């Protein structure tokens, strides 16, 4: 049976899954008896797609999956000329509750199992195989706080990186966190050099306490010190995310504070134009304000990029398709 099968059979099966097999039946080099046993006992995925939306002339595909037990999570495929990136979820909902984020608006559901995280990538690869594309990058920027589901996330990263499965280099896997310092320290001890992204959004505690409530426990200077230690240990530059909220964190003062905080750090700043979420008091700054902020931060010697707003039409910031479907269900 499957459990008793030799290791090379397991690798064969993984490799079929990674190439996008929709069922065990398709795995031609696996003996028929084993295929039948697998087909009877297992499903190739536990995720059920319940809504799909496309944007950016079909370069972006967002899927909402129902999990066993009824919670739902989303994953977004973004196709570029030189890469294909998948944004995945690690939790149904999120316990952190940032006030600008659609995911934080619903009660926390549950942690995803490692296999549920990996299945999002396998399902994306299945879609991409049909287009002659390969998944090259995975970012944990969908629903949930990956560091709050640490063990499953690390296990899923190991499987994503496994050359017999998806073979995605850890450098091309981004773990994005609101700033759970003990987990960042733990991650630095693992022998996997993933790219770390810190959702900074404010450089002073007074404002960050509001925008990223976990800051009350893990203040911003300690957070940057932990991220810098990670960068020094792994040799990998940390990416600092800054969601741009008009009049809130896009002022000259904010740019100056950000520059002072990250000066001489192994850092890259990513400015993310806010993707509007209903029932929040926030708005996206206009293009000029974003440019001005970028120039101010750059003038202080930092590396800065403005993230493109892929998938805006597909409700692609974290939690937004989920939010739309939930709203329809509640009002139905
Ligand atoms: N919980 C983790 C990872 C998921 S959120 C974290 O916070 O880092 C991934 C990124 O999307 C974070 O940087 C988050 O701040 C950002 N984000 C959340 N809501 C957004 C919105 N409405 N518009 C733009 N970015 C958003
Ligand atoms: Fe959670 Fe990240 Fe959304 Fe904050 S931004 S509520 S940490 S998913």
Coordinates of C-alpha atoms and ligand atoms in Angstrom, one line a residue:
X1 CA 0.0 0.0 0.0
X2 CA 1.0 3.7 -0.2
X3 CA 2.6 3.8 3.2
X4 CA 4.6 0.7 2.5
X5 CA 5.8 1.8 -1.0
X6 CA 9.5 2.4 -1.5
X7 CA 10.8 6.0 -1.3
X8 CA 11.3 6.3 -5.1
X9 CA 7.6 5.6 -5.5
X10 CA 6.8 8.5 -3.2
X11 CA 9.1 10.7 -5.3
X12 CA 7.3 9.6 -8.4
X13 CA 4.0 10.5 -6.9
X14 CA 5.2 13.9 -5.7
X15 CA 6.6 14.6 -9.1
X16 CA 3.3 13.9 -10.8
X17 CA 1.5 16.1 -8.3
X18 CA 4.1 18.9 -8.9
X19 CA 3.5 18.5 -12.7
X20 CA -0.2 19.0 -12.1
X21 CA -1.7 15.6 -12.1
X22 CA -5.4 15.8 -11.3
X23 CA -5.7 12.2 -10.1
X24 CA -3.7 9.2 -9.2
X25 CA -5.0 7.6 -12.3
X26 CA -2.7 9.8 -14.5
X27 CA 0.5 8.6 -12.8
X28 CA 1.5 6.2 -15.6
X29 CA 4.8 4.9 -14.1
X30 CA 3.1 4.0 -10.8
X31 CA 1.8 0.3 -10.8
X32 CA -1.9 0.1 -11.5
X33 CA -2.6 -1.7 -8.2
X34 CA -1.0 1.1 -6.2
X35 CA -2.8 3.7 -8.2
X36 CA -6.1 2.0 -7.5
X37 CA -5.3 1.8 -3.7
X38 CA -4.3 5.5 -3.6
X39 CA -7.4 6.5 -5.6
X40 CA -9.6 4.6 -3.1
X41 CA -7.9 6.0 0.0
X42 CA -6.8 9.6 -0.8
X43 CA -7.7 12.7 -2.7
X44 CA -4.9 14.6 -4.5
X45 CA -6.1 17.7 -2.7
X46 CA -8.3 18.6 0.2
X47 CA -9.0 22.1 -1.1
X48 CA -12.2 22.8 -2.9
X49 CA -12.2 25.9 -5.2
X50 CA -15.4 27.8 -4.5
X51 CA -14.7 31.1 -6.4
X52 CA -12.2 32.2 -9.1
X53 CA -11.6 35.7 -10.3
X54 CA -9.3 37.0 -13.1
X55 CA -7.8 40.4 -13.5
X56 CA -5.0 42.3 -15.4
X57 CA -6.1 40.7 -18.7
X58 CA -6.0 37.2 -17.1
X59 CA -2.4 37.7 -15.8
X60 CA -3.8 37.4 -12.3
X61 CA -6.0 34.6 -11.1
X62 CA -7.4 34.5 -7.6
X63 CA -9.0 31.4 -6.1
X64 CA -11.0 31.0 -3.0
X65 CA -10.8 27.5 -1.5
X66 CA -13.0 25.9 1.0
X67 CA -11.1 23.8 3.6
X68 CA -12.2 20.7 5.5
X69 CA -14.4 22.0 8.2
X70 CA -15.8 24.9 6.2
X71 CA -13.4 27.8 6.6
X72 CA -12.1 29.4 3.4
X73 CA -8.7 30.9 2.2
X74 CA -7.5 32.4 -0.9
X75 CA -4.4 32.2 -3.2
X76 CA -3.4 34.5 -6.0
X77 CA -1.3 33.6 -9.1
X78 CA 0.5 36.5 -10.7
X79 CA 2.1 36.0 -14.1
X80 CA 5.0 38.2 -15.2
X81 CA 7.4 38.0 -18.2
X82 CA 10.3 36.6 -16.1
X83 CA 8.5 34.8 -13.2
X84 CA 5.3 33.4 -11.9
X85 CA 4.5 34.3 -8.3
X86 CA 1.9 32.7 -6.0
X87 CA 0.6 34.5 -3.0
X88 CA -0.6 31.9 -0.4
X89 CA -2.5 31.8 2.9
X90 CA -1.3 30.3 6.1
X91 CA -4.4 30.8 8.3
X92 CA -8.1 31.1 7.7
X93 CA -8.5 34.7 9.1
X94 CA -5.9 36.3 11.2
X95 CA -5.6 37.0 14.9
X96 CA -3.5 40.2 14.5
X97 CA -6.3 42.4 13.4
X98 CA -4.7 45.3 11.5
X99 CA -7.4 47.9 10.9
X100 CA -6.6 48.4 7.2
X101 CA -6.7 44.7 6.3
X102 CA -9.7 42.8 5.0
X103 CA -8.5 39.5 6.6
X104 CA -8.4 41.0 10.1
X105 CA -12.1 42.0 9.8
X106 CA -13.5 38.5 10.3
X107 CA -13.1 36.3 13.4
X108 CA -10.0 34.1 13.4
X109 CA -10.8 30.7 11.9
X110 CA -8.0 28.2 12.2
X111 CA -4.4 27.4 11.4
X112 CA -3.8 25.7 8.1
X113 CA -2.1 22.3 8.1
X114 CA 1.2 22.1 6.2
X115 CA -0.4 20.0 3.4
X116 CA -3.2 22.6 3.0
X117 CA -0.5 25.3 2.4
X118 CA 1.4 23.1 0.0
X119 CA -1.8 22.2 -1.9
X120 CA -2.4 25.8 -2.8
X121 CA 1.0 25.7 -4.6
X122 CA 0.3 22.3 -6.2
X123 CA -3.1 23.6 -7.5
X124 CA -1.5 26.7 -8.9
X125 CA 1.2 24.6 -10.6
X126 CA -1.6 22.4 -12.1
X127 CA -3.2 25.5 -13.6
X128 CA 0.2 26.8 -14.8
X129 CA 1.3 23.5 -16.4
X130 CA -1.5 23.8 -18.8
X131 CA -0.1 27.2 -19.9
X132 CA 3.5 25.9 -20.2
X133 CA 4.5 27.9 -17.1
X134 CA 6.2 27.0 -13.9
X135 CA 5.7 28.5 -10.5
X136 CA 8.9 30.3 -9.6
X137 CA 8.1 32.3 -6.4
X138 CA 5.9 31.9 -3.4
X139 CA 5.0 34.7 -1.0
X140 CA 3.2 34.1 2.3
X141 CA 1.2 37.3 1.8
X142 CA -2.3 35.9 1.6
X143 CA -4.5 35.4 4.6
X144 CA -3.0 34.9 8.0
X145 CA 0.1 35.6 10.1
X146 CA 2.6 32.8 9.0
X147 CA 4.7 33.2 12.2
X148 CA 1.5 32.4 14.3
X149 CA 1.4 29.0 12.5
X150 CA 5.1 28.5 12.7
X151 CA 5.6 24.7 12.6
X152 CA 3.1 24.1 9.7
X153 CA 4.6 27.0 7.7
X154 CA 8.2 25.8 8.1
X155 CA 7.1 22.3 7.2
X156 CA 5.4 23.7 4.1
X157 CA 8.4 25.7 3.1
X158 CA 10.6 22.6 3.3
X159 CA 8.1 20.8 1.0
X160 CA 7.9 23.7 -1.4
X161 CA 11.6 23.7 -1.7
X162 CA 11.9 19.9 -2.0
X163 CA 13.5 19.2 -5.4
X164 CA 11.2 16.2 -5.7
X165 CA 8.1 18.3 -5.2
X166 CA 8.0 21.9 -6.4
X167 CA 11.7 22.7 -6.1
X168 CA 11.3 26.4 -5.4
X169 CA 14.5 27.9 -4.0
X170 CA 14.0 29.2 -0.5
X171 CA 15.4 32.5 -1.6
X172 CA 12.3 32.8 -3.8
X173 CA 10.0 32.1 -0.9
X174 CA 9.0 35.2 1.1
X175 CA 7.7 34.9 4.7
X176 CA 5.9 38.1 5.5
X177 CA 5.2 38.9 9.2
X178 CA 3.6 41.6 11.3
X179 CA 6.6 41.2 13.6
X180 CA 6.5 38.2 16.0
X181 CA 10.1 38.6 17.3
X182 CA 10.6 35.2 19.0
X183 CA 9.6 33.5 15.7
X184 CA 12.0 35.6 13.7
X185 CA 14.8 34.6 16.1
X186 CA 13.7 30.9 15.7
X187 CA 13.6 31.3 11.9
X188 CA 17.2 32.5 12.0
X189 CA 18.2 29.2 13.5
X190 CA 16.5 27.1 10.9
X191 CA 18.8 26.0 8.0
X192 CA 16.5 27.5 5.3
X193 CA 17.3 31.0 4.1
X194 CA 13.9 32.2 3.1
X195 CA 13.4 35.9 2.3
X196 CA 12.0 37.7 5.3
X197 CA 9.5 40.5 4.8
X198 CA 8.5 42.7 7.8
X199 CA 5.2 44.6 7.6
X200 CA 6.5 47.8 9.1
X201 CA 3.9 50.4 8.0
X202 CA 5.1 52.9 10.7
X203 CA 8.5 53.7 12.2
X204 CA 7.2 55.1 15.5
X205 CA 5.5 52.9 18.2
X206 CA 2.7 55.4 18.7
X207 CA 1.4 54.9 15.1
X208 CA 2.5 51.3 14.7
X209 CA 0.6 50.3 17.9
X210 CA -2.6 51.3 15.9
X211 CA -1.8 50.0 12.4
X212 CA -0.2 46.7 13.5
X213 CA -1.6 46.0 17.0
X214 CA 1.0 43.3 17.8
X215 CA 3.5 46.2 18.0
X216 CA 2.3 46.8 21.6
X217 CA 4.0 43.5 22.4
X218 CA 6.9 43.7 20.1
X219 CA 8.0 47.3 19.6
X220 CA 9.4 48.6 16.4
X221 CA 13.1 49.0 17.4
X222 CA 13.3 45.5 18.9
X223 CA 11.6 44.2 15.7
X224 CA 14.1 45.9 13.4
X225 CA 17.0 44.6 15.6
X226 CA 15.6 41.0 15.2
X227 CA 15.2 41.4 11.5
X228 CA 18.7 42.8 11.1
X229 CA 20.1 39.8 13.1
X230 CA 18.3 37.6 10.6
X231 CA 19.8 39.5 7.7
X232 CA 23.3 39.2 9.1
X233 CA 22.9 35.5 9.9
X234 CA 21.5 34.5 6.5
X235 CA 23.2 37.1 4.3
X236 CA 19.7 37.9 2.9
X237 CA 18.4 41.4 2.8
X238 CA 15.1 42.0 4.6
X239 CA 12.2 43.4 2.8
X240 CA 10.3 46.1 4.8
X241 CA 6.7 46.5 3.6
X242 CA 4.9 49.9 3.9
X243 CA 1.3 50.0 2.9
X244 CA 0.7 53.6 1.9
X245 CA -2.3 55.2 3.7
X246 CA -3.1 58.8 2.7
X247 CA -2.4 61.3 5.5
X248 CA -1.6 58.6 8.0
X249 CA 1.9 57.3 7.2
X250 CA 2.8 59.1 3.9
X251 CA 4.0 62.4 5.4
X252 CA 7.5 63.9 5.3
X253 CA 7.8 63.1 9.0
X254 CA 7.1 59.4 8.3
X255 CA 9.7 59.3 5.5
X256 CA 12.2 60.8 7.8
X257 CA 11.5 58.4 10.6
X258 CA 11.7 55.4 8.2
X259 CA 15.0 56.6 6.9
X260 CA 16.4 57.0 10.4
X261 CA 15.2 53.6 11.5
X262 CA 16.6 51.6 8.5
X263 CA 19.8 53.6 7.7
X264 CA 22.8 51.2 7.4
X265 CA 20.5 48.1 7.7
X266 CA 20.4 45.2 5.2
X267 CA 17.1 46.5 4.0
X268 CA 14.9 47.0 1.0
X269 CA 11.7 49.1 1.3
X270 CA 8.6 48.1 -0.6
X271 CA 5.9 50.7 -0.8
X272 CA 2.4 49.1 -1.3
X273 CA -0.3 51.4 -2.5
X274 CA -3.3 50.7 -0.2
X275 CA -5.9 48.5 -1.8
X276 CA -9.2 50.0 -0.5
X277 CA -11.2 48.0 2.0
X278 CA -14.8 48.8 2.8
X279 CA -15.6 50.1 6.3
X280 CA -12.1 51.2 7.0
X281 CA -11.2 54.9 7.5
X282 CA -8.2 54.7 5.1
X283 CA -7.5 55.9 1.6
X284 CA -4.8 55.3 -0.9
X285 CA -2.5 58.4 -1.5
X286 CA -2.4 59.7 -5.1
X287 CA 0.5 58.9 -7.4
X288 CA 2.3 62.1 -6.7
X289 CA 2.2 61.6 -3.0
X290 CA 3.6 58.1 -3.4
X291 CA 6.4 59.4 -5.7
X292 CA 7.3 62.1 -3.2
X293 CA 7.4 59.7 -0.3
X294 CA 9.6 57.3 -2.3
X295 CA 12.0 60.2 -3.2
X296 CA 12.2 61.3 0.4
X297 CA 13.1 57.8 1.6
X298 CA 15.5 57.2 -1.2
X299 CA 17.3 60.5 -0.5
X300 CA 18.2 59.0 2.9
X301 CA 20.1 56.3 1.2
X302 CA 17.6 53.4 1.3
X303 CA 16.6 51.1 -1.5
X304 CA 13.0 51.6 -2.3
X305 CA 10.5 50.2 -4.8
X306 CA 6.8 50.9 -5.3
X307 CA 5.0 47.6 -5.6
X308 CA 2.7 47.3 -8.6
X309 CA -0.9 46.9 -7.7
X310 CA -1.5 43.5 -9.4
X311 CA -4.9 42.1 -9.0
X312 CA -6.7 45.1 -7.7
X313 CA -9.7 44.2 -9.9
X314 CA -9.5 40.6 -8.7
X315 CA -9.7 41.9 -5.0
X316 CA -6.2 40.6 -4.7
X317 CA -5.0 42.2 -1.5
X318 CA -5.2 39.7 1.3
X319 CA -8.6 38.6 2.3
X320 CA -10.5 40.6 -0.2
X321 CA -12.1 37.9 -2.4
X322 CA -13.0 36.1 0.8
X323 CA -14.5 39.3 2.2
X324 CA -16.6 39.8 -1.0
X325 CA -17.9 36.2 -1.0
X326 CA -18.6 36.4 2.8
X327 CA -20.5 39.7 2.4
X328 CA -22.6 38.2 -0.4
X329 CA -23.3 35.1 1.7
X330 CA -24.3 37.2 4.7
X331 CA -26.6 39.5 2.7
X332 CA -28.0 36.5 0.8
Ligands
LIG1 N1 0.1 38.7 8.1 C1 1.3 38.8 7.3 C2 1.2 38.3 5.9 C3 -0.1 38.5 5.2 S1 -0.5 40.2 4.8 C4 1.7 40.3 7.4 O1 1.0 41.1 7.8 O2 2.9 40.5 6.9 C5 0.6 40.6 3.5 C6 0.9 42.1 3.3 O3 -0.3 42.7 2.7 C7 1.2 42.8 4.5 O4 2.3 43.6 4.3 C8 -0.1 43.6 4.8 O5 0.2 44.7 5.5 C9 -0.5 43.9 3.4 N2 -1.9 44.4 3.3 C10 -3.0 44.0 4.0 N3 -4.1 44.6 3.6 C11 -3.8 45.4 2.6 C12 -4.5 46.3 1.8 N4 -5.8 46.5 1.9 N5 -3.8 47.0 0.8 C13 -2.5 46.8 0.6 N6 -1.7 45.9 1.4 C14 -2.4 45.3 2.4
LIG2 FE1 -3.1 39.7 9.7 FE2 -1.2 40.6 8.0 FE3 -3.8 41.3 7.7 FE4 -2.4 42.3 9.8 S1 -2.0 42.6 7.6 S2 -4.5 41.5 9.9 S3 -1.1 40.5 10.3 S4 -3.0 39.2 7.5

